[in-house]
């Protein structure tokens, strides 16, 4: 499947890709977190890419952030200070956790990428006034973008962007579903590369590539065997470690679905195409699968993980948590308890910027998978 | 010897005992609420408490309780209980010790009274949201979230409208849980008392501008309890009036907080509750008085937005723009003002692993203070109520080196 290479190229070298795109005349805005209303950025004609931090050493960021801050936040600042994000024309910070909140300040005071905006979203999503505020703050963001970038964002452009993103999300979900049904057609790593590239690649080009991939898969896809493999769900914030998928597969398991902000939380939920565009965008973000930094109900995430496991006929859950991530650390015990109640086994893997050794990981996964 | 004891006696704060009595009574009342038929609400330290008082609900502050747990050095043990449930040792130690305490009714006062409702205001952090969700599941009671959008650079009109609406939702919520109408006359009175209490607290803190200072920030950490827990009551006003008088009396008589104040320092972040005495003695042995801090002033820092004649409306802004809910550059401004106001020679920053919104950004604040004011600074790291991670010898060495630097500069 030739087309997979395109996804890998972008997923593995996002900055190289972004620089090329920049050369072709595109302006680029970097963003954090899956609550960023990408549709509005996209409608402004500027290209949004998600920033993921770094796998490399962190040195410069150490003079701004304590070692007890998560590696995602420290890594992102490192990239900025090292000059590796020189292609950016701006950055957008949606309000999520306490660490991103402070990163936004430190970023604003120590970097200079041009456009800068905080999108201070509500923290609760289950009341009328919070949803109204959500829409109000996106309207403000639209104005900020127009003013800051010197563009006009018409309703028509917004509607085009909404359709574009609905298509992207639907395609990603369809891929996930095909993979869940028949996990051998793609490796977990492939799917990782596709989803990651989706947050970086030029979006119209992305749509073409996604449909090419779908066609290729209909013709058969990879011929990997998945019979006898234990079906697992991966839960956490982001997965920056494609090796995790490979090691799980080598240990006799396969990830069939996830609850990640770089996975299902990114693509679940479509936007109403016929309403007031900004209000419809806000509604989708308020209704999508919730992240632990937001409040939908006291049990939304626990109920959801159980639902995912059942729906995808999985035998267990791997929690992949970043060390020093407060929101996820708070949710882990109760989500595990909800799973325990249903007799669904789970294991916790806490990672910092790098994974434990492959041998050690393999032993842990094998032990867990044997238990299922 | 006798002289030294006399000296010590002279320096003792007379108001301390009264304060202990008030707090004891307050906790007795809260713990016997079941018998008196009063409802109990757990509320976050920066939360809008006045509507609770107007509704005769007893507000209880898990964070104040956390401070007591820390001061009694019981934090480590209770945090461990939470860790056994799967909570990470890296999260806020107030939250961990509270979650642990709910299980075992442990701690210095045998646990907090069970809540009838939870009021969570995220103007201090996102941690409280997660923590209160945990408790809402555990006690299976209603949770009201008062959502105060973060003010990086502005208090946007959109936020203003949203927060104001939530005040009505809040009073509606209280009407539902309490089964009675919200008393709009009473809230005016409570609001007036709240504002007056905050003004008095600010005046108490201001007495530290005197040289030598009649109080240290360690005293402020102690006397803070009332403005946190009983804000909006006459009792608080009476108490702080007496305390202010005591402080002014000390100034008039030349009674200083530490025996030989030669250096004046500013403290940043929450206290290290289990090391307060040790730290204050340590600094005093260097003739250094920590005269002020960024923490205790957070309960009066919003006064400029509050209007006692229009309390409910102005409260929206006051509670949203508190010290922890603003951008790092705004914090820098406030710290720089404090350096001048209290005329300090050095800056002590507690890098608090428990509290990311307070601690991340400190390095930038530190640099700004060094750049603008040229005074030395020191960073001490801890988890404020989890004594297990604290390194006394390392901290001691660093304090000694820091004081040496200050001595050389002055
Ligand atoms: S949610 Fe967690 S992983 Fe994500 S930035 Fe915040 S602390 Fe880091
Ligand atoms: S110490 Fe910090 S993290 Fe903990 S409750 Fe207070 S403000 Fe939140």
PDB file of C-alpha atoms in Angstrom, chain A residues 61-70 73 95-96 98-106 108-110 118 120-124 126-133 136-137 139-140 144 291-299 301 323-334 338 348 350, chain B residues 85-88 90-92 95 99 122 124-127 129-134 136-137 141 143-147 149-154 156-159 161-162 165-166 169 323-329 331-332 350-364 367 381:
ATOM      1  CA  UNK A  61      12.798  24.425  28.556  1.00  0.00           C
ATOM      2  CA  UNK A  62      14.355  23.526  31.903  1.00  0.00           C
ATOM      3  CA  UNK A  63      14.922  27.160  32.668  1.00  0.00           C
ATOM      4  CA  UNK A  64      11.174  27.822  32.400  1.00  0.00           C
ATOM      5  CA  UNK A  65       9.482  24.652  33.619  1.00  0.00           C
ATOM      6  CA  UNK A  66      10.098  22.463  36.622  1.00  0.00           C
ATOM      7  CA  UNK A  67      10.925  18.788  36.086  1.00  0.00           C
ATOM      8  CA  UNK A  68       7.530  17.868  37.569  1.00  0.00           C
ATOM      9  CA  UNK A  69       5.713  19.234  34.532  1.00  0.00           C
ATOM     10  CA  UNK A  70       4.607  16.702  31.913  1.00  0.00           C
ATOM     11  CA  UNK A  73       4.457  20.618  27.773  1.00  0.00           C
ATOM     12  CA  UNK A  95      -7.870  26.128  27.784  1.00  0.00           C
ATOM     13  CA  UNK A  96      -7.363  22.603  29.088  1.00  0.00           C
ATOM     14  CA  UNK A  98      -3.181  23.705  34.451  1.00  0.00           C
ATOM     15  CA  UNK A  99       0.086  22.873  32.707  1.00  0.00           C
ATOM     16  CA  UNK A 100      -1.028  23.970  29.236  1.00  0.00           C
ATOM     17  CA  UNK A 101      -2.498  27.065  30.845  1.00  0.00           C
ATOM     18  CA  UNK A 102       0.891  28.068  32.214  1.00  0.00           C
ATOM     19  CA  UNK A 103       2.684  26.969  29.064  1.00  0.00           C
ATOM     20  CA  UNK A 104       0.552  29.493  27.217  1.00  0.00           C
ATOM     21  CA  UNK A 105       1.853  32.324  29.413  1.00  0.00           C
ATOM     22  CA  UNK A 106       5.452  31.202  29.179  1.00  0.00           C
ATOM     23  CA  UNK A 108       3.600  34.226  24.976  1.00  0.00           C
ATOM     24  CA  UNK A 109       6.387  35.808  27.019  1.00  0.00           C
ATOM     25  CA  UNK A 110       9.330  33.936  25.519  1.00  0.00           C
ATOM     26  CA  UNK A 118      -5.789  31.826  24.038  1.00  0.00           C
ATOM     27  CA  UNK A 120     -10.438  30.167  27.073  1.00  0.00           C
ATOM     28  CA  UNK A 121     -13.054  27.463  26.749  1.00  0.00           C
ATOM     29  CA  UNK A 122     -15.482  26.584  29.513  1.00  0.00           C
ATOM     30  CA  UNK A 123     -14.479  23.788  31.847  1.00  0.00           C
ATOM     31  CA  UNK A 124     -17.958  22.364  32.241  1.00  0.00           C
ATOM     32  CA  UNK A 126     -23.220  20.284  30.672  1.00  0.00           C
ATOM     33  CA  UNK A 127     -25.112  23.513  31.189  1.00  0.00           C
ATOM     34  CA  UNK A 128     -26.866  25.855  28.837  1.00  0.00           C
ATOM     35  CA  UNK A 129     -24.794  28.851  29.861  1.00  0.00           C
ATOM     36  CA  UNK A 130     -21.507  27.001  29.410  1.00  0.00           C
ATOM     37  CA  UNK A 131     -22.485  25.986  25.904  1.00  0.00           C
ATOM     38  CA  UNK A 132     -23.530  29.496  25.119  1.00  0.00           C
ATOM     39  CA  UNK A 133     -20.195  30.705  26.417  1.00  0.00           C
ATOM     40  CA  UNK A 136     -19.380  33.106  22.313  1.00  0.00           C
ATOM     41  CA  UNK A 137     -15.703  32.394  22.833  1.00  0.00           C
ATOM     42  CA  UNK A 139     -17.009  33.823  17.867  1.00  0.00           C
ATOM     43  CA  UNK A 140     -14.401  35.885  19.614  1.00  0.00           C
ATOM     44  CA  UNK A 144      -9.182  37.433  16.751  1.00  0.00           C
ATOM     45  CA  UNK A 291     -11.353  14.752  28.007  1.00  0.00           C
ATOM     46  CA  UNK A 292     -10.550  14.650  31.732  1.00  0.00           C
ATOM     47  CA  UNK A 293      -9.816  18.366  31.841  1.00  0.00           C
ATOM     48  CA  UNK A 294     -13.484  19.026  31.055  1.00  0.00           C
ATOM     49  CA  UNK A 295     -16.616  18.157  32.977  1.00  0.00           C
ATOM     50  CA  UNK A 296     -19.584  16.520  31.331  1.00  0.00           C
ATOM     51  CA  UNK A 297     -20.745  14.438  34.270  1.00  0.00           C
ATOM     52  CA  UNK A 298     -19.122  12.704  37.207  1.00  0.00           C
ATOM     53  CA  UNK A 299     -19.005   9.389  35.425  1.00  0.00           C
ATOM     54  CA  UNK A 301     -15.332   8.802  31.114  1.00  0.00           C
ATOM     55  CA  UNK A 323       3.860  11.130  34.115  1.00  0.00           C
ATOM     56  CA  UNK A 324       2.810  14.373  35.835  1.00  0.00           C
ATOM     57  CA  UNK A 325      -0.477  14.573  33.954  1.00  0.00           C
ATOM     58  CA  UNK A 326      -2.948  15.603  36.641  1.00  0.00           C
ATOM     59  CA  UNK A 327      -6.273  15.274  34.795  1.00  0.00           C
ATOM     60  CA  UNK A 328      -5.589  11.730  33.679  1.00  0.00           C
ATOM     61  CA  UNK A 329      -4.042  10.752  36.997  1.00  0.00           C
ATOM     62  CA  UNK A 330      -7.265  11.768  38.727  1.00  0.00           C
ATOM     63  CA  UNK A 331      -9.480   9.753  36.386  1.00  0.00           C
ATOM     64  CA  UNK A 332      -7.456   6.570  36.325  1.00  0.00           C
ATOM     65  CA  UNK A 333      -8.614   5.022  39.645  1.00  0.00           C
ATOM     66  CA  UNK A 334     -12.317   5.416  38.967  1.00  0.00           C
ATOM     67  CA  UNK A 338     -15.653   0.888  36.504  1.00  0.00           C
ATOM     68  CA  UNK A 348      -1.279   0.937  33.760  1.00  0.00           C
ATOM     69  CA  UNK A 350       3.186   5.380  32.996  1.00  0.00           C
TER      70      UNK A 350
ATOM     71  CA  UNK B  85      -6.461   3.422  45.609  1.00  0.00           C
ATOM     72  CA  UNK B  86      -4.392   4.146  42.529  1.00  0.00           C
ATOM     73  CA  UNK B  87      -3.959   7.914  42.829  1.00  0.00           C
ATOM     74  CA  UNK B  88      -0.583   9.068  41.618  1.00  0.00           C
ATOM     75  CA  UNK B  90       2.415  13.375  41.812  1.00  0.00           C
ATOM     76  CA  UNK B  91      -1.010  14.991  42.227  1.00  0.00           C
ATOM     77  CA  UNK B  92      -1.850  17.769  44.676  1.00  0.00           C
ATOM     78  CA  UNK B  95      -6.418  16.324  47.207  1.00  0.00           C
ATOM     79  CA  UNK B  99      -9.328  11.550  49.523  1.00  0.00           C
ATOM     80  CA  UNK B 122     -11.848  26.481  39.416  1.00  0.00           C
ATOM     81  CA  UNK B 124      -7.439  28.350  41.678  1.00  0.00           C
ATOM     82  CA  UNK B 125      -6.760  25.299  39.525  1.00  0.00           C
ATOM     83  CA  UNK B 126      -8.091  22.493  37.381  1.00  0.00           C
ATOM     84  CA  UNK B 127      -7.152  20.062  40.132  1.00  0.00           C
ATOM     85  CA  UNK B 129     -12.477  20.035  39.410  1.00  0.00           C
ATOM     86  CA  UNK B 130     -11.075  16.507  39.334  1.00  0.00           C
ATOM     87  CA  UNK B 131     -10.848  16.281  43.102  1.00  0.00           C
ATOM     88  CA  UNK B 132     -14.468  17.366  43.613  1.00  0.00           C
ATOM     89  CA  UNK B 133     -15.624  14.907  40.981  1.00  0.00           C
ATOM     90  CA  UNK B 134     -13.943  12.182  43.043  1.00  0.00           C
ATOM     91  CA  UNK B 136     -19.089  13.756  44.323  1.00  0.00           C
ATOM     92  CA  UNK B 137     -18.873  10.087  43.322  1.00  0.00           C
ATOM     93  CA  UNK B 141     -24.114  14.240  46.407  1.00  0.00           C
ATOM     94  CA  UNK B 143     -21.753  19.131  42.752  1.00  0.00           C
ATOM     95  CA  UNK B 144     -21.957  22.723  41.622  1.00  0.00           C
ATOM     96  CA  UNK B 145     -19.129  23.909  39.400  1.00  0.00           C
ATOM     97  CA  UNK B 146     -18.521  27.624  39.378  1.00  0.00           C
ATOM     98  CA  UNK B 147     -16.499  28.050  36.210  1.00  0.00           C
ATOM     99  CA  UNK B 149     -12.503  31.415  32.772  1.00  0.00           C
ATOM    100  CA  UNK B 150      -8.781  31.982  33.110  1.00  0.00           C
ATOM    101  CA  UNK B 151      -7.661  35.584  32.566  1.00  0.00           C
ATOM    102  CA  UNK B 152      -4.354  35.260  30.705  1.00  0.00           C
ATOM    103  CA  UNK B 153      -4.418  38.833  29.510  1.00  0.00           C
ATOM    104  CA  UNK B 154      -7.995  40.003  29.973  1.00  0.00           C
ATOM    105  CA  UNK B 156     -13.286  39.083  28.352  1.00  0.00           C
ATOM    106  CA  UNK B 157     -16.871  40.325  28.006  1.00  0.00           C
ATOM    107  CA  UNK B 158     -17.922  36.797  27.062  1.00  0.00           C
ATOM    108  CA  UNK B 159     -16.492  35.500  30.335  1.00  0.00           C
ATOM    109  CA  UNK B 161     -21.548  37.325  30.966  1.00  0.00           C
ATOM    110  CA  UNK B 162     -20.934  33.625  31.621  1.00  0.00           C
ATOM    111  CA  UNK B 165     -25.116  33.885  34.783  1.00  0.00           C
ATOM    112  CA  UNK B 166     -23.581  31.246  36.960  1.00  0.00           C
ATOM    113  CA  UNK B 169     -27.441  29.212  38.678  1.00  0.00           C
ATOM    114  CA  UNK B 323      -4.117  35.849  41.900  1.00  0.00           C
ATOM    115  CA  UNK B 324      -3.988  32.272  40.619  1.00  0.00           C
ATOM    116  CA  UNK B 325      -6.396  32.894  37.753  1.00  0.00           C
ATOM    117  CA  UNK B 326      -4.246  35.459  35.950  1.00  0.00           C
ATOM    118  CA  UNK B 327      -1.298  35.291  33.556  1.00  0.00           C
ATOM    119  CA  UNK B 328       2.327  35.057  34.614  1.00  0.00           C
ATOM    120  CA  UNK B 329       3.054  38.633  33.476  1.00  0.00           C
ATOM    121  CA  UNK B 331       1.682  37.918  38.574  1.00  0.00           C
ATOM    122  CA  UNK B 332       5.110  39.418  37.911  1.00  0.00           C
ATOM    123  CA  UNK B 350       8.440  27.534  47.214  1.00  0.00           C
ATOM    124  CA  UNK B 351       8.375  25.353  44.109  1.00  0.00           C
ATOM    125  CA  UNK B 352       5.377  23.313  45.089  1.00  0.00           C
ATOM    126  CA  UNK B 353       5.072  19.965  43.338  1.00  0.00           C
ATOM    127  CA  UNK B 354       1.468  19.854  44.541  1.00  0.00           C
ATOM    128  CA  UNK B 355       0.400  22.965  42.734  1.00  0.00           C
ATOM    129  CA  UNK B 356       1.178  23.383  39.068  1.00  0.00           C
ATOM    130  CA  UNK B 357      -0.815  26.580  38.430  1.00  0.00           C
ATOM    131  CA  UNK B 358       1.107  28.296  41.217  1.00  0.00           C
ATOM    132  CA  UNK B 359       4.514  26.841  40.463  1.00  0.00           C
ATOM    133  CA  UNK B 360       4.866  26.569  36.697  1.00  0.00           C
ATOM    134  CA  UNK B 361       5.965  30.023  35.602  1.00  0.00           C
ATOM    135  CA  UNK B 362       7.929  30.682  38.799  1.00  0.00           C
ATOM    136  CA  UNK B 363      11.239  30.583  36.946  1.00  0.00           C
ATOM    137  CA  UNK B 364      10.054  33.421  34.719  1.00  0.00           C
ATOM    138  CA  UNK B 367      14.110  36.116  36.458  1.00  0.00           C
ATOM    139  CA  UNK B 381      10.979  22.380  46.468  1.00  0.00           C
TER     140      UNK B 381
END
